[in-house]
Amino acid sequence: MTALSLCVKEPATLPPVAVTTDFLVIGSGIAGLTFALDVADQGEVVVVTKRSSEESNTRWAQGGIAAVISPEDTFAAHIEDTLVAGAGLCHDVVVDICVREGPDRILELMERGARFDRDKDGSIALAREGGHSARRVLHVADATGLEVERALLERCRAHPNIRIREHHMAIDLIVMSRFGGPDVCVGAYVLNTATRKDGEDDAKSHLVETYLARATVLASGGAGKVYLYTSNPDVATGDGIAMAYRAGAEIANMEFYQFHPTCLYHPQAKSFLITEALRGEGAILRLPDGAPFMANHDPRKELAPRDIVARAIDFEMKRTGSEFVLLDITHKPASFVVDHFPTIYAECLRFGIDITSQPIPVVPAAHYLCGGISTDLHGRTTIPGLWAVGECACTGLHGANRLASNSLLEGLVFGHRAAVKLTSNIGELRKSPPPEVPEWQIGDAVPSDEEVVVTHNWDELRRTMWNYVGIVRSNARLRRAARRIALLQDEIREYYWRHLVTRDLLELRNIATVAELIVGCASARHESRGLHHTIDYPQTSDRYAVDTVVKRGVPPHLRGR
């Protein structure tokens, strides 16, 4: 695979009118907001988010947050469960940090207003999900992320040192080496669509602003929209990963994309996740004829890790020719189902499915990226001044497959760790004044009258990824995907240079970069491990118990630790 190509407009030489801050946070999910709150007493924070501040993967997290808070649970058990799910690629020290620091971060989250469900005796209610050996998942019915996002946003909005800029999408990171300076990130160019009038498209209200910061933190979430079917909201287009790659940061383990086994299958339903907690509470996976099948694939049956369950469903769908399988919890009392899963009950009922008496038709869908921007134990990337936390980062916690409900935990732990590291050095950060950088240049770009190019390429790219780089892969499929993505990249690059940037164009550009990274990393791993399963190399090999890394100008390759 050749080095991935850049697609960056060169700025002009005019002095900018820049927004300056101590900390620039790109993204408004659990990791970014936790970081913002933890540094806000020490400096000014600007949070930019490309749509409303509530719209993030965090908001749509149903299951909960895994943490050892029960006296019947142990750190050792949570660590072991995480390592087993990660299929030999977890970084042991990171797993240990997240598991042991998790309870304190949960306590802070509760002090910030998050209200988790409690049992009748007043203790925190704990659920069990696939891959866990104990009940350790804190939750708020089946809408945990919504409550977490609410609590954090309320605190951020009330803090005088935090400014949230909604409808602001980062275009590219500002790295001084582009202008003859050191290789350090000092902020980002940001497309402001907040001033857009009703009915006016992005191009007609084109305004690119310069944001300069002493530390830039990518907390932009995942990239599920790179696949045709996903549980992710529309904002999940891999923006932070693509920007970091273009800036020269190291990216790792992009081949490991987790497909959630159970999303609602209905022609009018869009990306609705059916939480793993249903299986944790006894729901059974069945073929359309009612026959259970998970015992044929794993002794843990419905409580096997997500990669195993997703592959089992994919296998049975292909074997039987069915377009879905069934998730059945009708053997539980109706009151139990409604009380524990009110969101899922209401949403399914909206589509004519009463889950208390009818099984739910489900299919796998792209859910969570285990790879991302390489970071150290404090969220630092390989570019000075640039940090990454949350799903866009590759910390080593998840390895080749994420254990259920470890994602929000990681966001809490690493959002906090990055904040502690940065604020411990706040005096040193403030020694130098913000640099002068050129403003964004429009050049000869004009508003587009061919938006069909964006929508067509968007659809083709996602279908290509779904068909060739999905749950089960092969060398031939990866080669086909690489050829098609390369052609799409050429078209996107040409379009990008000719027209004013819009949010849709930037998202297309970013998912194309993410797609190429996924294909490249998958092509370099000649084994099946965790979320990467290929029919050409069906076995797991000790030789490949290492990370796959890629950097601009350097093809994907394996690297030991």
Coordinates of C-alpha atoms in Angstrom, one line a residue:
M1 CA 0.0 0.0 0.0
T2 CA 1.3 3.4 -0.9
A3 CA 1.5 6.2 1.7
L4 CA -1.9 7.8 2.1
S5 CA -2.2 11.1 0.3
L6 CA -2.8 14.5 1.8
C7 CA -5.6 16.9 0.9
V8 CA -4.8 20.2 2.7
K9 CA -5.5 23.7 1.3
E10 CA -2.5 25.9 1.8
P11 CA -3.3 29.0 3.9
A12 CA -2.5 32.5 2.8
T13 CA 0.2 34.8 4.2
L14 CA -2.2 37.3 5.7
P15 CA -2.2 37.8 9.5
P16 CA -5.3 36.1 11.1
V17 CA -7.8 37.3 13.6
A18 CA -7.5 34.2 15.8
V19 CA -9.4 32.8 18.8
T20 CA -6.8 32.1 21.5
T21 CA -7.2 29.8 24.5
D22 CA -5.2 27.7 26.9
F23 CA -6.9 24.4 25.9
L24 CA -8.8 23.7 22.6
V25 CA -11.0 20.6 22.9
I26 CA -12.4 19.1 19.6
G27 CA -15.5 17.1 20.6
S28 CA -18.1 17.1 23.3
G29 CA -18.5 13.6 24.5
I30 CA -17.5 12.1 27.8
A31 CA -13.7 12.3 27.3
G32 CA -13.6 15.8 26.0
L33 CA -16.0 17.2 28.6
T34 CA -14.3 15.4 31.4
F35 CA -11.0 16.9 30.3
A36 CA -12.5 20.4 30.0
L37 CA -13.9 20.3 33.6
D38 CA -10.7 19.0 35.0
V39 CA -8.5 21.8 33.5
A40 CA -11.0 24.6 33.7
D41 CA -9.9 25.9 37.1
Q42 CA -6.4 26.2 35.7
G43 CA -7.0 27.9 32.4
E44 CA -9.4 28.9 29.6
V45 CA -11.1 26.1 27.6
V46 CA -12.8 26.3 24.2
V47 CA -14.8 23.2 23.2
V48 CA -15.7 23.0 19.5
T49 CA -18.3 20.6 18.3
K50 CA -19.6 20.3 14.8
R51 CA -23.3 20.0 15.6
S52 CA -25.1 20.5 18.9
S53 CA -23.1 19.8 22.0
E54 CA -25.3 16.9 23.0
E55 CA -24.7 15.0 19.7
S56 CA -21.9 12.5 20.4
N57 CA -21.4 8.8 20.6
T58 CA -21.6 9.2 24.4
R59 CA -25.2 10.3 24.2
W60 CA -26.2 7.1 22.4
A61 CA -24.4 4.7 24.8
Q62 CA -27.1 2.4 26.2
G63 CA -25.4 -0.2 28.3
G64 CA -23.3 1.7 30.9
I65 CA -19.9 2.1 32.4
A66 CA -17.9 -0.9 33.7
A67 CA -16.2 -0.5 37.1
V68 CA -15.4 -2.6 40.1
I69 CA -17.6 -1.2 42.9
S70 CA -19.2 -4.3 44.2
P71 CA -17.5 -6.1 47.2
E72 CA -18.2 -9.3 45.2
D73 CA -16.1 -8.1 42.3
T74 CA -12.3 -7.7 42.0
F75 CA -9.8 -5.6 40.0
A76 CA -8.2 -8.9 39.0
A77 CA -11.4 -10.2 37.5
H78 CA -12.1 -7.0 35.5
I79 CA -8.5 -7.0 34.2
E80 CA -8.7 -10.6 33.2
D81 CA -12.0 -10.1 31.4
T82 CA -10.6 -7.1 29.5
L83 CA -7.4 -9.1 28.5
V84 CA -9.4 -12.1 27.3
A85 CA -11.7 -9.9 25.2
G86 CA -8.7 -8.0 23.8
A87 CA -7.3 -11.3 22.3
G88 CA -3.7 -10.8 23.2
L89 CA -3.2 -7.1 22.1
C90 CA -4.2 -5.2 25.2
H91 CA -1.4 -3.2 26.8
D92 CA -1.3 -4.6 30.3
V93 CA -0.3 -1.4 32.0
V94 CA -3.2 0.5 30.4
V95 CA -5.7 -2.1 31.4
D96 CA -4.4 -2.0 35.0
I97 CA -4.6 1.8 35.1
C98 CA -8.2 2.0 33.7
V99 CA -9.6 -0.7 36.0
R100 CA -7.9 0.6 39.1
E101 CA -8.6 4.3 38.5
G102 CA -12.2 3.7 37.3
P103 CA -14.0 3.7 40.6
D104 CA -12.6 7.1 41.5
R105 CA -13.6 8.5 38.2
I106 CA -17.1 7.1 38.6
L107 CA -17.3 8.8 42.0
E108 CA -16.3 12.2 40.4
L109 CA -18.9 11.7 37.7
M110 CA -21.6 11.1 40.3
E111 CA -20.4 14.2 42.2
R112 CA -20.9 16.1 38.9
G113 CA -24.5 15.1 38.8
A114 CA -24.8 11.8 37.1
R115 CA -27.6 9.7 38.6
F116 CA -27.2 6.0 38.2
D117 CA -29.9 3.4 38.8
R118 CA -30.1 2.0 42.3
D119 CA -31.4 -1.2 43.8
K120 CA -34.2 -1.2 46.4
D121 CA -31.7 -1.1 49.2
G122 CA -30.2 2.1 47.8
S123 CA -27.0 0.5 46.5
I124 CA -25.9 1.2 42.9
A125 CA -27.6 -1.3 40.5
L126 CA -25.1 -3.3 38.5
A127 CA -25.7 -5.1 35.2
R128 CA -23.7 -7.9 33.6
E129 CA -22.8 -7.8 29.9
G130 CA -21.1 -10.2 27.4
G131 CA -17.5 -11.0 28.4
H132 CA -17.9 -9.9 32.0
S133 CA -17.5 -12.5 34.8
A134 CA -19.5 -10.4 37.3
R135 CA -22.1 -7.7 37.5
R136 CA -20.1 -4.5 37.3
V137 CA -21.9 -2.2 34.7
L138 CA -23.4 1.0 36.2
H139 CA -26.3 2.2 34.1
V140 CA -29.3 4.4 33.9
A141 CA -31.9 2.0 32.5
D142 CA -30.9 1.7 28.8
A143 CA -30.0 5.3 28.3
T144 CA -26.8 5.7 30.3
G145 CA -25.0 7.9 27.9
L146 CA -27.8 10.4 27.7
E147 CA -27.6 10.9 31.5
V148 CA -23.8 11.1 31.5
E149 CA -23.8 13.7 28.7
R150 CA -26.5 15.7 30.5
A151 CA -24.6 15.9 33.7
L152 CA -21.2 16.8 32.1
L153 CA -22.7 19.5 29.8
E154 CA -24.6 21.1 32.7
R155 CA -21.4 21.5 34.6
C156 CA -19.4 22.7 31.6
R157 CA -22.0 25.3 30.7
A158 CA -22.0 26.6 34.3
H159 CA -18.2 27.0 34.4
P160 CA -17.0 30.5 33.6
N161 CA -13.7 29.3 32.0
I162 CA -15.4 27.0 29.5
R163 CA -16.8 28.2 26.2
I164 CA -18.7 25.7 24.0
R165 CA -18.8 26.5 20.3
E166 CA -21.6 24.5 18.6
H167 CA -21.8 24.0 14.9
H168 CA -18.0 24.5 14.6
M169 CA -16.2 21.8 12.7
A170 CA -12.4 21.4 12.8
I171 CA -11.0 21.2 9.3
D172 CA -7.3 20.6 9.9
L173 CA -4.8 20.9 12.7
I174 CA -2.3 23.7 12.7
V175 CA 1.2 22.3 12.9
M176 CA 4.1 24.8 12.8
S177 CA 6.3 22.6 10.7
R178 CA 4.1 23.5 7.7
F179 CA 5.3 27.0 8.1
G180 CA 9.0 26.3 8.6
G181 CA 8.7 26.0 12.4
P182 CA 9.0 23.1 14.9
D183 CA 6.8 20.0 14.7
V184 CA 4.3 21.2 17.2
C185 CA 0.5 21.5 17.1
V186 CA -0.8 25.0 18.0
G187 CA -4.5 24.7 17.2
A188 CA -6.9 24.1 14.3
Y189 CA -8.7 25.8 11.4
V190 CA -12.4 25.5 12.1
L191 CA -15.4 25.9 9.8
N192 CA -18.1 28.0 11.6
T193 CA -21.6 27.1 10.5
A194 CA -23.3 28.6 13.6
T195 CA -24.1 31.8 11.8
R196 CA -25.8 30.0 8.9
K197 CA -29.3 31.3 8.3
D198 CA -32.3 28.9 8.1
G199 CA -32.3 27.1 4.7
E200 CA -28.8 28.4 3.8
D201 CA -26.1 25.8 3.0
D202 CA -22.6 25.7 4.5
A203 CA -21.0 27.2 1.4
K204 CA -23.1 30.4 1.4
S205 CA -22.2 31.1 5.0
H206 CA -18.5 30.1 4.5
L207 CA -16.4 31.2 7.5
V208 CA -13.2 29.5 8.5
E209 CA -11.7 30.6 11.8
T210 CA -8.3 30.1 13.3
Y211 CA -8.1 28.7 16.8
L212 CA -4.8 28.8 18.6
A213 CA -4.2 26.9 21.9
R214 CA -1.3 25.9 24.2
A215 CA -2.7 22.4 24.0
T216 CA -5.0 20.9 21.5
V217 CA -7.1 17.8 22.6
L218 CA -8.8 15.6 20.0
A219 CA -11.9 14.0 21.6
S220 CA -13.8 13.6 18.4
G221 CA -15.1 10.1 18.9
G222 CA -15.4 7.2 16.4
A223 CA -15.9 6.6 12.8
G224 CA -18.9 4.3 12.4
K225 CA -20.3 6.2 9.4
V226 CA -17.4 4.7 7.3
Y227 CA -19.7 1.6 7.2
L228 CA -23.1 1.4 5.6
Y229 CA -24.8 0.0 8.7
T230 CA -23.8 1.5 12.1
S231 CA -25.1 2.1 15.5
N232 CA -23.3 5.5 15.6
P233 CA -25.0 8.9 15.1
D234 CA -24.3 10.9 11.9
V235 CA -21.4 12.8 13.6
A236 CA -19.2 9.7 13.8
T237 CA -17.0 10.3 10.7
G238 CA -13.5 9.9 12.1
D239 CA -12.6 13.6 11.9
G240 CA -10.0 13.6 14.7
I241 CA -8.2 10.5 13.3
A242 CA -8.1 11.9 9.8
M243 CA -6.8 15.3 10.9
A244 CA -4.2 13.7 13.1
Y245 CA -3.0 11.5 10.3
R246 CA -2.8 14.4 7.9
A247 CA -0.8 16.3 10.5
G248 CA 1.7 13.5 10.8
A249 CA 0.6 11.7 14.0
E250 CA 1.0 8.0 14.3
I251 CA -2.2 5.9 14.0
A252 CA -2.5 2.3 15.2
N253 CA -4.7 -0.8 15.0
M254 CA -7.3 0.6 12.6
E255 CA -8.2 -2.9 11.4
F256 CA -10.0 -3.6 14.6
Y257 CA -13.5 -2.3 14.2
Q258 CA -16.1 -3.7 16.5
F259 CA -19.5 -4.7 15.1
H260 CA -22.2 -4.7 17.7
P261 CA -24.1 -7.9 17.3
T262 CA -27.6 -6.5 17.7
C263 CA -29.0 -3.5 16.0
L264 CA -32.8 -3.2 15.2
Y265 CA -33.6 -4.6 11.7
H266 CA -36.5 -2.6 10.3
P267 CA -36.7 -0.7 7.0
Q268 CA -37.7 2.5 8.8
A269 CA -35.3 2.2 11.7
K270 CA -32.0 4.1 11.5
S271 CA -29.0 2.9 13.5
F272 CA -30.9 1.9 16.6
L273 CA -28.8 -0.2 19.0
I274 CA -30.2 -3.0 21.0
T275 CA -28.0 -3.0 24.1
E276 CA -26.0 -6.0 25.1
A277 CA -27.6 -5.7 28.5
L278 CA -30.6 -7.6 27.1
R279 CA -28.4 -10.6 26.6
G280 CA -26.9 -10.0 30.0
E281 CA -30.4 -10.3 31.5
G282 CA -31.1 -13.5 29.6
A283 CA -32.2 -12.7 26.1
I284 CA -31.7 -15.5 23.6
L285 CA -30.5 -15.3 20.0
R286 CA -32.6 -17.4 17.7
L287 CA -32.9 -18.1 14.0
P288 CA -36.1 -16.9 12.3
D289 CA -37.6 -20.4 12.8
G290 CA -37.0 -20.0 16.6
A291 CA -34.0 -22.3 17.0
P292 CA -31.3 -21.0 19.4
F293 CA -27.8 -21.1 17.8
M294 CA -25.2 -19.5 20.1
A295 CA -24.3 -22.9 21.8
N296 CA -23.0 -24.0 18.4
H297 CA -20.4 -21.2 18.4
D298 CA -19.2 -20.7 21.9
P299 CA -19.8 -22.3 25.3
R300 CA -20.6 -18.8 26.8
K301 CA -23.5 -18.6 24.4
E302 CA -25.2 -15.2 24.4
L303 CA -22.6 -13.9 26.9
A304 CA -19.6 -14.4 24.6
P305 CA -17.6 -11.3 23.6
R306 CA -19.0 -9.1 20.9
D307 CA -16.7 -10.3 18.1
I308 CA -17.7 -13.9 18.6
V309 CA -21.4 -13.1 18.8
A310 CA -21.3 -10.8 15.7
R311 CA -19.4 -13.4 13.6
A312 CA -21.9 -16.1 14.8
I313 CA -24.8 -14.0 13.6
D314 CA -23.1 -13.2 10.3
F315 CA -22.4 -16.9 9.8
E316 CA -26.0 -17.9 10.5
M317 CA -27.4 -15.2 8.3
K318 CA -25.1 -16.3 5.4
R319 CA -25.8 -20.0 6.0
T320 CA -29.6 -19.6 6.1
G321 CA -29.9 -16.7 3.7
S322 CA -31.8 -14.8 6.3
E323 CA -31.6 -11.0 6.5
F324 CA -31.7 -11.0 10.3
V325 CA -31.8 -13.1 13.4
L326 CA -34.1 -12.8 16.5
L327 CA -33.3 -11.6 20.0
D328 CA -35.9 -13.0 22.4
I329 CA -36.5 -11.8 25.9
T330 CA -40.2 -12.7 26.0
H331 CA -39.6 -15.4 28.7
K332 CA -39.0 -12.5 31.2
P333 CA -41.9 -10.8 32.9
A334 CA -43.3 -7.9 30.9
S335 CA -42.9 -5.5 33.8
F336 CA -39.2 -6.5 34.1
V337 CA -38.6 -5.8 30.5
V338 CA -40.4 -2.5 30.5
D339 CA -38.7 -1.3 33.7
H340 CA -35.2 -2.3 32.7
F341 CA -35.3 -1.3 29.0
P342 CA -37.8 1.5 28.6
T343 CA -36.1 3.2 25.7
I344 CA -35.8 0.0 23.7
Y345 CA -39.3 -1.0 24.5
A346 CA -40.7 2.4 23.4
E347 CA -38.6 2.5 20.2
C348 CA -39.5 -1.0 19.1
L349 CA -43.1 -0.4 19.9
R350 CA -42.9 2.6 17.5
F351 CA -42.1 0.1 14.8
G352 CA -44.9 -2.3 15.8
I353 CA -42.7 -4.7 17.8
D354 CA -43.8 -5.4 21.4
I355 CA -40.6 -6.9 22.9
T356 CA -42.5 -8.3 25.9
S357 CA -44.3 -10.7 23.6
Q358 CA -42.3 -10.6 20.3
P359 CA -38.6 -11.3 19.6
I360 CA -36.7 -8.4 18.1
P361 CA -35.2 -8.8 14.6
V362 CA -31.6 -7.8 14.7
V363 CA -28.4 -7.5 12.6
P364 CA -24.8 -6.6 13.4
A365 CA -23.7 -3.0 12.7
A366 CA -20.4 -1.1 13.0
H367 CA -20.2 0.1 16.5
Y368 CA -16.8 0.9 18.0
L369 CA -13.2 1.6 16.8
C370 CA -10.5 -0.1 18.9
G371 CA -7.7 1.6 17.1
G372 CA -7.0 5.3 16.5
I373 CA -4.4 7.9 17.3
S374 CA -1.5 6.5 19.2
T375 CA -1.1 7.9 22.7
D376 CA 1.0 7.4 25.8
L377 CA -0.4 6.8 29.3
H378 CA -1.5 10.5 29.5
G379 CA -3.1 11.0 26.1
R380 CA -0.1 12.5 24.4
T381 CA 0.2 11.8 20.7
T382 CA 3.4 11.6 18.7
I383 CA 3.0 15.3 17.8
P384 CA 4.0 17.8 20.6
G385 CA 1.1 19.9 21.7
L386 CA -1.5 17.4 20.4
W387 CA -3.4 15.1 22.7
A388 CA -6.1 12.5 22.1
V389 CA -8.7 11.0 24.4
G390 CA -11.7 8.8 24.0
E391 CA -12.6 6.7 21.0
C392 CA -10.4 8.5 18.6
A393 CA -7.4 7.5 20.6
C394 CA -5.6 4.1 20.6
T395 CA -4.4 3.8 24.2
G396 CA -4.0 0.0 24.2
L397 CA -6.9 -0.7 26.5
H398 CA -9.1 -2.5 24.0
G399 CA -6.5 -4.5 22.1
A400 CA -8.1 -6.5 19.3
N401 CA -11.7 -6.3 20.7
R402 CA -13.3 -4.0 23.3
L403 CA -15.0 -5.5 26.4
A404 CA -18.5 -4.2 26.7
S405 CA -18.9 -0.9 28.6
N406 CA -15.2 -0.2 28.8
S407 CA -15.5 2.7 26.4
L408 CA -17.1 5.3 28.7
L409 CA -14.6 4.1 31.4
E410 CA -11.7 4.8 29.1
G411 CA -13.1 8.3 28.3
L412 CA -13.3 9.2 32.0
V413 CA -9.9 7.8 32.9
F414 CA -7.9 9.3 30.1
G415 CA -9.8 12.6 30.0
H416 CA -8.7 13.0 33.6
R417 CA -5.2 11.7 33.1
A418 CA -4.5 14.1 30.2
A419 CA -5.9 17.0 32.3
V420 CA -3.7 16.1 35.3
K421 CA -0.6 16.0 33.1
L422 CA -1.3 19.2 31.4
T423 CA -2.2 21.3 34.5
S424 CA 0.9 20.0 36.3
N425 CA 2.9 21.9 33.7
I426 CA 0.6 24.9 33.2
G427 CA 3.3 27.4 34.1
E428 CA 5.7 26.1 31.4
L429 CA 2.8 26.1 28.9
R430 CA 2.2 29.8 29.4
K431 CA 5.8 30.9 29.0
S432 CA 5.5 31.4 25.2
P433 CA 3.0 33.7 23.5
P434 CA 0.7 32.2 20.9
P435 CA 2.4 32.0 17.5
E436 CA 1.4 33.9 14.5
V437 CA 0.0 31.6 11.8
P438 CA -1.5 32.4 8.3
E439 CA -5.2 32.5 8.0
W440 CA -7.2 30.0 5.9
Q441 CA -7.1 30.7 2.2
I442 CA -10.1 30.3 0.0
G443 CA -8.1 30.8 -3.2
D444 CA -10.1 30.1 -6.3
A445 CA -12.6 27.8 -4.6
V446 CA -16.3 28.4 -5.4
P447 CA -19.6 27.2 -4.0
S448 CA -20.5 23.8 -5.4
D449 CA -23.3 23.2 -7.9
E450 CA -22.5 19.4 -7.9
E451 CA -23.4 18.2 -4.4
V452 CA -24.4 14.9 -6.0
V453 CA -20.7 14.1 -6.2
V454 CA -20.5 14.2 -2.4
T455 CA -23.7 12.2 -1.8
H456 CA -22.8 9.6 -4.4
N457 CA -19.2 9.1 -3.2
W458 CA -20.4 9.0 0.4
D459 CA -22.8 6.1 -0.4
E460 CA -20.3 4.2 -2.6
L461 CA -17.5 4.5 0.0
R462 CA -19.7 3.1 2.8
R463 CA -21.1 0.3 0.7
T464 CA -17.5 -0.7 -0.4
M465 CA -16.4 -0.8 3.2
W466 CA -19.5 -2.8 4.3
N467 CA -19.2 -5.4 1.5
Y468 CA -15.4 -5.8 1.5
V469 CA -14.0 -4.8 4.8
G470 CA -16.8 -5.9 7.2
I471 CA -17.1 -8.7 9.8
V472 CA -15.3 -11.3 7.6
R473 CA -12.5 -10.3 5.2
S474 CA -10.3 -11.8 2.5
N475 CA -7.2 -10.6 0.6
A476 CA -9.3 -10.3 -2.6
R477 CA -12.0 -8.2 -0.9
L478 CA -9.3 -5.9 0.6
R479 CA -7.7 -5.4 -2.8
R480 CA -11.0 -4.6 -4.3
A481 CA -11.7 -2.1 -1.5
A482 CA -8.3 -0.5 -1.9
R483 CA -8.7 0.1 -5.6
R484 CA -12.2 1.6 -5.2
I485 CA -11.2 3.8 -2.3
A486 CA -8.2 5.1 -4.3
L487 CA -10.4 6.2 -7.1
L488 CA -12.8 7.8 -4.7
Q489 CA -9.9 9.6 -3.0
D490 CA -8.9 11.1 -6.4
E491 CA -12.5 12.4 -7.0
I492 CA -12.8 13.8 -3.5
R493 CA -9.4 15.5 -3.7
E494 CA -10.3 17.2 -7.0
Y495 CA -13.7 18.3 -5.6
Y496 CA -12.1 19.6 -2.4
W497 CA -9.7 21.9 -4.2
R498 CA -12.3 23.3 -6.5
H499 CA -15.0 24.1 -4.0
L500 CA -15.5 25.9 -0.7
V501 CA -15.4 23.5 2.2
T502 CA -18.7 22.4 3.7
R503 CA -19.4 20.0 6.6
D504 CA -20.6 17.3 4.2
L505 CA -17.5 17.6 2.1
L506 CA -15.2 17.5 5.1
E507 CA -16.9 14.5 6.6
L508 CA -16.6 12.7 3.2
R509 CA -12.9 13.6 3.0
N510 CA -12.4 12.2 6.6
I511 CA -14.2 8.9 6.2
A512 CA -12.3 8.3 3.0
T513 CA -9.0 8.7 4.9
V514 CA -10.3 6.5 7.7
A515 CA -11.4 3.8 5.1
E516 CA -8.0 3.8 3.6
L517 CA -6.3 3.4 7.0
I518 CA -8.6 0.5 7.9
V519 CA -7.9 -1.3 4.6
G520 CA -4.2 -0.7 4.9
C521 CA -3.9 -2.0 8.5
A522 CA -6.2 -5.0 7.7
S523 CA -4.0 -5.9 4.7
A524 CA -0.9 -5.9 6.9
R525 CA -2.3 -8.4 9.4
H526 CA -2.0 -11.9 8.1
E527 CA -3.9 -13.6 10.8
S528 CA -7.4 -13.7 12.4
R529 CA -7.5 -12.0 15.8
G530 CA -10.3 -10.4 17.7
L531 CA -12.3 -8.1 15.4
H532 CA -10.1 -8.8 12.4
H533 CA -11.2 -12.1 10.8
T534 CA -10.0 -13.1 7.3
I535 CA -10.7 -16.4 5.5
D536 CA -7.2 -16.4 4.0
Y537 CA -5.5 -16.5 7.4
P538 CA -8.1 -18.1 9.8
Q539 CA -5.7 -18.8 12.6
T540 CA -4.2 -16.6 15.2
S541 CA -0.4 -16.3 15.1
D542 CA 2.0 -15.3 17.9
R543 CA 4.0 -13.4 15.3
Y544 CA 1.2 -10.9 15.0
A545 CA 0.7 -10.3 18.7
V546 CA 1.9 -6.7 18.1
D547 CA 0.3 -3.4 17.0
T548 CA -0.3 -2.3 13.4
V549 CA 1.0 1.3 13.0
V550 CA 0.9 3.8 10.2
K551 CA 2.1 7.3 9.7
R552 CA 1.9 9.7 6.8
G553 CA 4.6 8.6 4.3
V554 CA 5.0 5.2 6.0
P555 CA 2.9 2.3 5.0
P556 CA 1.1 0.2 7.7
H557 CA 3.5 -2.2 9.4
L558 CA 3.7 -4.3 12.5
R559 CA 5.6 -3.1 15.5
G560 CA 6.4 -4.8 18.8
R561 CA 6.1 -3.1 22.1

